[in-house]
XYZ file of C-alpha atoms in Angstrom:
491
model
C 197.980 -27.414 15.628
C 197.514 -25.595 12.388
C 199.321 -21.870 11.592
C 196.874 -19.347 10.583
C 198.455 -16.144 9.136
C 197.409 -12.943 7.875
C 197.378 -12.619 3.649
C 198.712 -9.062 2.544
C 200.282 -8.396 -1.729
C 199.539 -12.059 -2.426
C 201.662 -13.981 0.425
C 200.929 -15.226 3.850
C 202.382 -13.058 6.792
C 202.685 -14.123 10.276
C 202.949 -12.222 13.401
C 204.755 -12.699 16.729
C 201.790 -12.212 18.825
C 199.538 -15.214 18.596
C 195.927 -16.134 20.114
C 195.065 -20.375 19.985
C 191.859 -20.762 18.542
C 189.701 -23.548 19.670
C 187.284 -26.604 18.463
C 184.517 -25.371 20.777
C 183.108 -29.119 21.164
C 186.120 -30.178 23.317
C 187.860 -27.132 24.698
C 191.407 -28.111 22.351
C 193.196 -25.549 20.776
C 193.600 -26.575 16.900
C 195.689 -23.559 16.034
C 197.039 -19.912 16.472
C 196.305 -16.721 14.426
C 198.772 -13.913 15.154
C 197.503 -10.719 16.072
C 198.975 -7.277 14.006
C 200.642 -4.561 15.029
C 200.794 -1.288 14.438
C 203.236 -1.305 11.705
C 201.567 -4.949 9.887
C 198.511 -2.999 9.802
C 200.408 -0.596 8.154
C 201.753 -2.455 5.119
C 197.690 -3.898 4.744
C 196.744 -0.273 4.316
C 199.346 0.973 1.965
C 199.470 -2.383 -0.482
C 195.991 -2.126 -0.960
C 196.218 1.555 -1.274
C 199.543 0.924 -4.592
C 196.688 -2.043 -6.027
C 193.662 0.257 -5.795
C 194.295 1.948 -9.009
C 195.207 -0.125 -11.204
C 192.408 -2.047 -10.779
C 189.566 -0.211 -10.580
C 191.469 1.028 -14.166
C 190.772 -2.703 -14.867
C 187.396 -3.073 -17.038
C 184.982 -4.845 -15.519
C 185.036 -8.038 -18.122
C 187.973 -8.489 -16.446
C 187.128 -7.828 -12.873
C 185.283 -10.178 -12.962
C 186.853 -13.573 -14.379
C 188.730 -14.115 -11.317
C 185.262 -14.681 -9.641
C 183.964 -17.083 -12.184
C 187.349 -19.342 -11.754
C 187.247 -17.970 -7.845
C 183.281 -19.494 -7.088
C 185.211 -23.171 -8.958
C 187.022 -23.628 -6.716
C 184.385 -23.157 -4.246
C 182.705 -25.552 -5.097
C 185.621 -27.899 -5.795
C 186.838 -27.218 -1.898
C 182.950 -27.038 0.081
C 183.974 -29.810 1.238
C 187.429 -28.704 3.242
C 186.217 -25.739 3.639
C 182.940 -27.110 5.988
C 184.935 -29.290 8.388
C 187.378 -26.203 8.833
C 184.107 -24.036 9.869
C 182.868 -26.830 11.913
C 186.425 -27.383 13.824
C 186.750 -23.603 14.678
C 182.944 -22.396 15.546
C 181.590 -26.069 16.356
C 178.086 -25.811 13.671
C 177.875 -28.854 12.001
C 179.831 -29.986 8.567
C 176.035 -29.220 6.795
C 175.625 -27.175 7.493
C 179.267 -25.301 7.457
C 179.326 -26.670 3.720
C 175.309 -25.148 3.623
C 176.787 -21.882 4.934
C 179.731 -21.897 2.173
C 176.552 -22.432 -0.861
C 175.324 -19.694 0.369
C 178.726 -18.239 -0.187
C 178.937 -18.958 -4.089
C 175.676 -16.927 -4.242
C 177.249 -14.294 -3.794
C 180.173 -14.344 -5.798
C 177.213 -15.823 -8.808
C 176.255 -12.656 -8.082
C 179.037 -10.522 -8.058
C 179.991 -12.845 -12.009
C 177.026 -10.178 -12.959
C 178.737 -7.301 -11.925
C 179.506 -6.176 -15.951
C 175.377 -6.177 -16.107
C 174.838 -5.003 -12.597
C 177.482 -1.628 -11.609
C 175.892 0.711 -13.977
C 174.753 4.229 -14.403
C 171.852 5.685 -16.187
C 171.755 8.354 -19.097
C 168.732 11.231 -19.641
C 168.765 12.605 -22.853
C 167.576 15.844 -23.886
C 166.399 16.417 -20.650
C 167.323 20.374 -21.899
C 167.574 21.376 -24.974
C 170.424 19.715 -26.440
C 171.559 18.967 -23.178
C 172.179 15.377 -21.954
C 173.374 13.877 -17.795
C 174.651 10.464 -17.148
C 175.513 8.854 -14.282
C 178.666 6.482 -13.794
C 179.359 5.093 -11.103
C 182.564 4.999 -9.253
C 185.318 3.001 -6.579
C 185.523 4.215 -3.591
C 188.895 2.183 -3.113
C 190.254 0.463 0.203
C 187.648 -1.027 1.417
C 187.445 -2.718 5.007
C 185.004 -5.442 6.093
C 184.595 -6.716 9.876
C 183.063 -10.117 9.443
C 181.398 -12.732 13.067
C 182.278 -15.738 13.825
C 178.868 -17.133 13.461
C 178.841 -16.948 9.183
C 182.935 -17.076 8.855
C 183.236 -17.713 4.806
C 179.481 -16.373 3.760
C 179.387 -12.277 5.366
C 183.081 -12.491 3.681
C 181.939 -13.390 0.450
C 178.440 -11.095 0.748
C 180.667 -8.496 0.715
C 184.361 -8.765 -0.910
C 182.593 -9.832 -4.076
C 181.287 -7.187 -4.727
C 183.262 -4.799 -3.602
C 186.393 -6.841 -5.678
C 183.922 -6.866 -8.305
C 182.789 -3.220 -8.062
C 186.902 -1.959 -8.656
C 187.701 -1.754 -5.180
C 189.840 -3.580 -3.083
C 189.269 -5.096 0.038
C 190.941 -5.582 3.582
C 189.226 -8.363 5.515
C 189.096 -8.527 8.786
C 187.126 -11.926 10.636
C 186.033 -12.873 13.321
C 189.578 -13.508 16.010
C 187.012 -16.751 17.134
C 187.017 -18.549 13.327
C 189.720 -16.457 10.885
C 191.039 -20.179 9.758
C 188.830 -19.911 6.886
C 189.321 -16.367 5.481
C 192.949 -17.572 4.675
C 192.115 -20.435 2.210
C 189.223 -18.116 0.563
C 192.351 -15.224 -0.335
C 194.268 -18.254 -1.641
C 191.821 -19.652 -3.500
C 191.238 -16.228 -4.694
C 194.898 -16.508 -5.673
C 194.738 -19.020 -7.634
C 191.551 -17.312 -9.545
C 194.392 -14.810 -10.449
C 192.826 -12.555 -8.111
C 196.028 -9.207 -8.515
C 197.736 -9.398 -4.653
C 197.093 -6.497 -3.070
C 193.266 -6.745 -3.723
C 192.122 -9.067 -1.392
C 194.794 -8.824 2.637
C 192.808 -10.727 3.998
C 194.413 -9.252 8.837
C 193.548 -10.833 11.735
C 193.076 -8.668 15.349
C 191.606 -7.157 18.173
C 189.609 -4.340 18.367
C 192.901 -1.998 17.949
C 192.553 -3.326 14.798
C 189.373 -3.062 13.203
C 190.045 0.946 14.903
C 192.970 1.488 13.066
C 190.783 0.735 9.586
C 188.629 2.583 10.018
C 190.325 5.692 11.063
C 193.829 5.537 8.499
C 192.300 8.307 5.654
C 192.991 4.488 3.027
C 189.947 3.119 3.797
C 187.300 4.838 2.018
C 184.654 2.242 3.881
C 183.759 -0.201 6.852
C 180.782 -2.738 6.855
C 180.337 -4.939 9.929
C 178.598 -7.735 10.515
C 178.005 -8.425 15.074
C 176.618 -7.475 18.129
C 174.345 -3.857 18.459
C 176.775 -2.313 20.786
C 180.365 -2.947 17.612
C 177.681 -1.744 15.546
C 176.703 1.540 17.002
C 180.920 1.696 17.429
C 181.910 1.407 14.446
C 178.541 3.868 12.433
C 179.907 6.025 15.313
C 183.674 5.735 14.625
C 183.678 6.075 10.508
C 181.562 9.113 10.919
C 183.638 10.212 12.729
C 186.539 8.930 10.251
C 184.272 10.254 7.163
C 183.690 6.858 5.736
C 181.546 5.425 4.897
C 180.043 2.504 6.664
C 177.627 -0.549 7.043
C 176.524 -2.073 10.785
C 174.497 -4.858 11.263
C 173.989 -5.750 14.283
C 171.579 -8.064 17.056
C 168.498 -9.103 16.845
C 165.445 -11.137 18.450
C 163.121 -12.295 15.224
C 160.328 -13.310 16.621
C 157.210 -15.570 14.903
C 153.735 -14.627 14.643
C 151.778 -17.699 14.873
C 147.796 -17.786 13.617
C 145.652 -19.769 15.088
C 144.412 -21.279 11.614
C 149.112 -22.530 10.797
C 148.894 -26.221 10.601
C 151.471 -27.553 14.083
C 152.675 -29.836 13.403
C 154.770 -27.879 10.020
C 155.558 -24.798 12.951
C 156.212 -26.749 15.088
C 159.085 -28.094 12.958
C 160.535 -24.713 11.354
C 160.515 -23.846 15.408
C 162.692 -26.744 15.617
C 164.631 -26.169 13.355
C 165.711 -22.321 13.183
C 165.448 -21.902 16.589
C 168.050 -24.791 17.416
C 169.792 -24.981 14.510
C 173.014 -23.390 14.835
C 172.342 -23.820 18.797
C 170.683 -20.354 17.791
C 173.776 -18.481 16.777
C 171.991 -17.930 13.902
C 171.448 -13.987 13.237
C 168.462 -14.730 11.542
C 167.281 -17.261 14.520
C 163.707 -18.117 15.928
C 164.379 -16.246 19.258
C 160.551 -15.574 20.763
C 157.053 -17.508 18.579
C 154.477 -15.850 19.468
C 150.929 -17.942 19.359
C 147.754 -15.577 18.582
C 144.759 -17.419 20.143
C 143.415 -18.646 23.437
C 146.352 -21.359 24.136
C 149.663 -21.812 23.225
C 149.455 -25.496 25.035
C 149.001 -26.981 21.685
C 151.463 -25.821 19.586
C 153.803 -26.294 22.747
C 152.827 -29.685 22.797
C 154.536 -30.578 20.189
C 156.852 -28.483 20.535
C 157.733 -30.675 22.771
C 159.061 -33.573 22.436
C 161.100 -32.244 19.652
C 163.623 -30.036 21.610
C 164.167 -33.213 23.875
C 164.812 -35.146 20.505
C 167.893 -32.645 19.439
C 170.916 -34.260 18.874
C 173.301 -32.319 20.706
C 176.622 -32.872 19.960
C 180.483 -32.251 18.186
C 180.016 -30.736 14.899
C 181.990 -33.919 13.056
C 180.301 -36.418 14.347
C 177.649 -37.891 12.099
C 174.020 -37.421 13.159
C 175.123 -34.185 15.501
C 171.912 -31.977 14.626
C 173.014 -29.356 17.339
C 176.893 -28.306 17.739
C 178.362 -25.768 20.620
C 178.160 -22.313 21.498
C 181.196 -20.658 20.301
C 182.870 -19.754 24.086
C 183.539 -20.909 27.722
C 181.949 -16.993 28.595
C 179.261 -17.142 25.358
C 178.133 -21.302 27.414
C 178.248 -19.199 30.800
C 175.895 -16.155 29.782
C 173.664 -18.479 28.552
C 173.128 -20.680 30.752
C 172.832 -17.816 33.457
C 170.011 -16.017 31.319
C 168.032 -18.901 31.235
C 168.479 -19.798 34.498
C 168.216 -16.666 35.643
C 164.395 -16.576 34.200
C 163.256 -18.817 35.704
C 164.242 -18.055 38.801
C 162.208 -14.830 37.828
C 159.343 -16.687 37.462
C 159.021 -17.660 33.600
C 158.774 -21.616 33.211
C 160.884 -23.675 31.746
C 159.232 -26.540 29.261
C 162.573 -27.468 28.105
C 165.806 -26.487 29.830
C 168.347 -28.396 28.490
C 170.619 -25.253 29.056
C 173.047 -27.268 30.823
C 173.372 -30.727 29.512
C 176.634 -31.378 27.889
C 176.610 -34.181 25.910
C 178.551 -37.720 26.844
C 182.442 -37.658 25.721
C 182.163 -34.013 25.633
C 182.038 -32.938 28.548
C 184.383 -30.197 28.320
C 182.501 -28.547 25.193
C 180.945 -25.567 25.350
C 177.377 -26.597 24.859
C 173.931 -25.399 25.800
C 170.985 -27.285 24.631
C 167.517 -26.566 23.367
C 165.807 -24.727 25.432
C 162.087 -23.470 26.254
C 160.822 -20.729 28.316
C 156.965 -19.863 29.044
C 155.977 -17.115 31.273
C 158.703 -14.362 30.382
C 157.402 -11.094 30.234
C 158.423 -8.230 27.564
C 161.199 -6.591 30.291
C 162.866 -9.550 31.259
C 166.774 -9.846 29.680
C 165.459 -13.148 28.303
C 162.977 -11.327 26.200
C 165.068 -8.113 25.676
C 167.845 -9.645 24.725
C 169.722 -11.104 21.796
C 170.861 -13.916 24.156
C 172.799 -15.826 20.542
C 171.599 -19.708 21.965
C 169.164 -22.141 21.332
C 166.536 -20.193 24.341
C 163.623 -19.834 22.214
C 160.424 -17.630 24.172
C 157.327 -18.374 23.689
C 154.263 -15.537 24.467
C 150.637 -15.850 23.472
C 148.177 -12.574 22.664
C 145.184 -12.336 21.294
C 144.883 -10.856 18.315
C 147.260 -10.090 15.314
C 147.520 -6.113 16.143
C 148.895 -7.237 19.662
C 151.597 -9.115 18.129
C 152.512 -6.914 14.965
C 152.559 -4.658 18.312
C 155.149 -6.491 20.090
C 157.824 -6.104 17.478
C 157.239 -2.795 16.944
C 157.567 -2.163 20.331
C 160.636 -4.488 20.554
C 164.387 -2.156 20.173
C 165.641 -5.129 16.989
C 163.810 -5.166 13.819
C 166.017 -7.366 11.775
C 163.862 -10.537 10.479
C 160.206 -11.365 11.447
C 157.711 -14.531 9.713
C 154.213 -15.527 9.886
C 152.387 -18.568 9.511
C 149.320 -18.404 8.623
C 146.478 -19.452 5.556
C 145.484 -16.089 5.610
C 146.532 -14.300 2.529
C 144.606 -10.932 4.956
C 146.547 -11.683 8.213
C 149.257 -12.111 5.613
C 148.854 -8.908 3.608
C 148.672 -6.985 7.205
C 151.387 -8.684 8.342
C 153.813 -6.919 5.791
C 152.745 -4.286 5.523
C 152.400 -3.636 9.162
C 155.788 -5.046 10.530
C 158.350 -3.491 10.871
C 161.190 -5.210 10.764
C 163.911 -5.477 7.410
C 163.437 -9.323 5.771
C 160.308 -10.775 6.743
C 158.810 -14.354 6.101
C 155.158 -15.945 4.773
C 155.505 -18.979 6.001
C 158.993 -19.054 6.431
C 160.488 -19.633 9.547
C 164.694 -17.497 8.460
C 163.244 -15.540 5.264
C 167.034 -14.628 4.697
C 166.324 -13.391 1.181
C 169.076 -14.441 -2.118
C 171.777 -13.365 -3.472
C 169.866 -11.287 -6.306
C 168.498 -8.977 -2.441
C 169.016 -7.625 0.210
C 170.155 -8.705 3.782
C 169.864 -5.901 5.733
C 167.506 -4.910 9.437
C 165.848 -2.458 10.536
C 165.967 -0.688 13.933
C 169.134 -1.444 16.181
C 169.783 -4.479 14.205
C 171.227 -1.369 11.052
C 173.163 1.246 10.886
C 174.336 3.263 7.971
C 173.972 2.572 4.452
C 172.461 -0.286 2.113
C 172.880 -3.921 3.229
C 174.266 -7.030 1.652
C 175.046 -8.572 -1.475
C 172.616 -7.172 -4.413
C 172.383 -3.555 -2.292
C 176.390 -3.730 -2.442
C 176.832 -2.299 -5.634
C 175.444 1.492 -4.325
C 177.572 0.550 -0.787
C 180.555 -0.454 -3.161
C 180.336 2.602 -5.761
C 179.999 6.438 -5.725
C 178.527 8.123 -8.699
C 179.148 11.157 -11.129
C 176.585 13.387 -12.069
C 177.717 14.304 -15.452
C 175.484 17.117 -17.615
C 177.087 17.725 -21.301
C 175.783 20.544 -23.900
C 177.382 20.323 -27.333
C 175.366 23.019 -29.464
C 177.311 27.095 -29.569
C 174.185 29.284 -28.151
C 176.057 32.080 -27.808
C 174.425 35.332 -24.975
C 174.816 35.670 -21.179
C 171.763 34.577 -18.598
C 172.157 35.786 -14.902
C 169.178 33.816 -13.999
C 169.305 29.806 -12.616
C 166.440 27.926 -14.761
C 164.776 24.620 -14.754
C 166.217 23.362 -18.256
C-alpha cells in the first residue's frame, strides 16, 4: 500500500493521523494519507509566506520557465498520472489521460503569463497627465479541489496563480489525493522554488484553518453547492477573495430537427461517462416536440450496452462512483423516484459487474415521467442517471432551465440557426453548447457557472489572471504648474 505525504517547502512531510484511500472498483485500500494537524497547517502557511516575496519579485519571464519544463514532464508522465487517478477515483485510464490533457492545456495557458498578465497605459487622460494600471500578485492563495478531477482542477488553479506571482497551497480531496503530490514532485523537478507550491491534506477543519489564516489572501474551491456557499461565506468573514464553484444539473435541449442518432450518442457519452461524476455531465434531456419515444428508443439500447467495470480493465466504458456512500445515495434516489411514479426506461443502478461485486458501481439509468419537484430533477445526483422530459416548445424548455437553481452548463442540439441564436441569448447558464454536449471552454476562456453553481469572483483558466492579481492605478504628472485649486474637477 502506498504512503501519500504532504509536500511542504519542497519536501515530503508525513503525519501520524492517517486515513485510507480506497480503489472504488474493488473496495480495497491502496494508500494511506495523513490528515494535517494545526502545527502542520501553520508550517505550510508560514513556508508559503516566507517564499512569497521572492517569488513575486521574480520576473514574469523567469516565473514561467519552470512551467514550460513542467508541461513537458506532464506529457512524459501522462500514463503514470492517469493510472494513479484511475486507481483512486475509478474512472477509466483513457478518461483519466484526457483529464491530464486538459490540465496540460491550463499549464500551457499559464506559460503565456508574460503576455497575459499585464496592465494598461492611457496617455493624456488630462493635460500632461498619464494613467496606468499594474497587476500585483496577492501573495499566498489556497486551492481546494474535488475528487472528480484530481489533477485538472488543481492545474487550472495553480498554474495561473503561480505564473501570476503567488504561492499556492493545494488542499486536494481526501478521496483521490495521490496525484497532487506527484504533481508537486514534477514541479520541483522542473525547477519551481521550494515553498511556491504546497500540498496539504486534511479534513474540513484544515480547509477552514487555511481560509481563516491572515496569511491567506484568496481561496478557490470546486465541489458541491452547499460547501461552495460555506467557503464563500467563510472567505467573506475572513476578508479574502473567494472563487467557489458548486454543483450542477445540466440540461440538453433536443429540438425536433436534431439528428436522433447523434443526440443519442452524445447523451450516452455525456450522461454516463465517468459514471456521471463530471461537473458538466448532462443529467436532464429536454425533448421539444410531441413525442420523446423516438429518442428513448435509440437511447435505451445504448444505455443497456454500456460496459460497466473497473477503470483499469480494457474495454471498460464506465467505472464505479467514488465511495460506497455515493453508491447507496444514488441507488436510493433512483428507487425513490420509481416508487414516486417515475418510469425506468433503463435501470442498471443496482448492477455489479462480474468480478467486482465489492465495488461501488451504479449502472446507466434513464428515467421518464419525473416531475420538476422530484429530487431526481431538482438535486445533483452525481451519478450515471439521465432524466428525460418532454415539452411542446423551445420557450418551455428555456423556462425549465431558467427556473432551475443550478446554472453550470446547458446545450442544444438543432439544425436551426434561429433556435440556436435564441438559445444562446436566453439560456441561464455559464457554459453553453450548440451541438456540443459538454461545452467546457478551452483554457483561453473561463470555466464558470451561474446561479447556485458559482459564488464569488471570475472563473478558472484565463479569467484567473484577474482573480490572482490585484490592480493598482497610477495617475502621474511631470510638468510644473503653480497655483492652488480647491475644486474637484474632471481632468
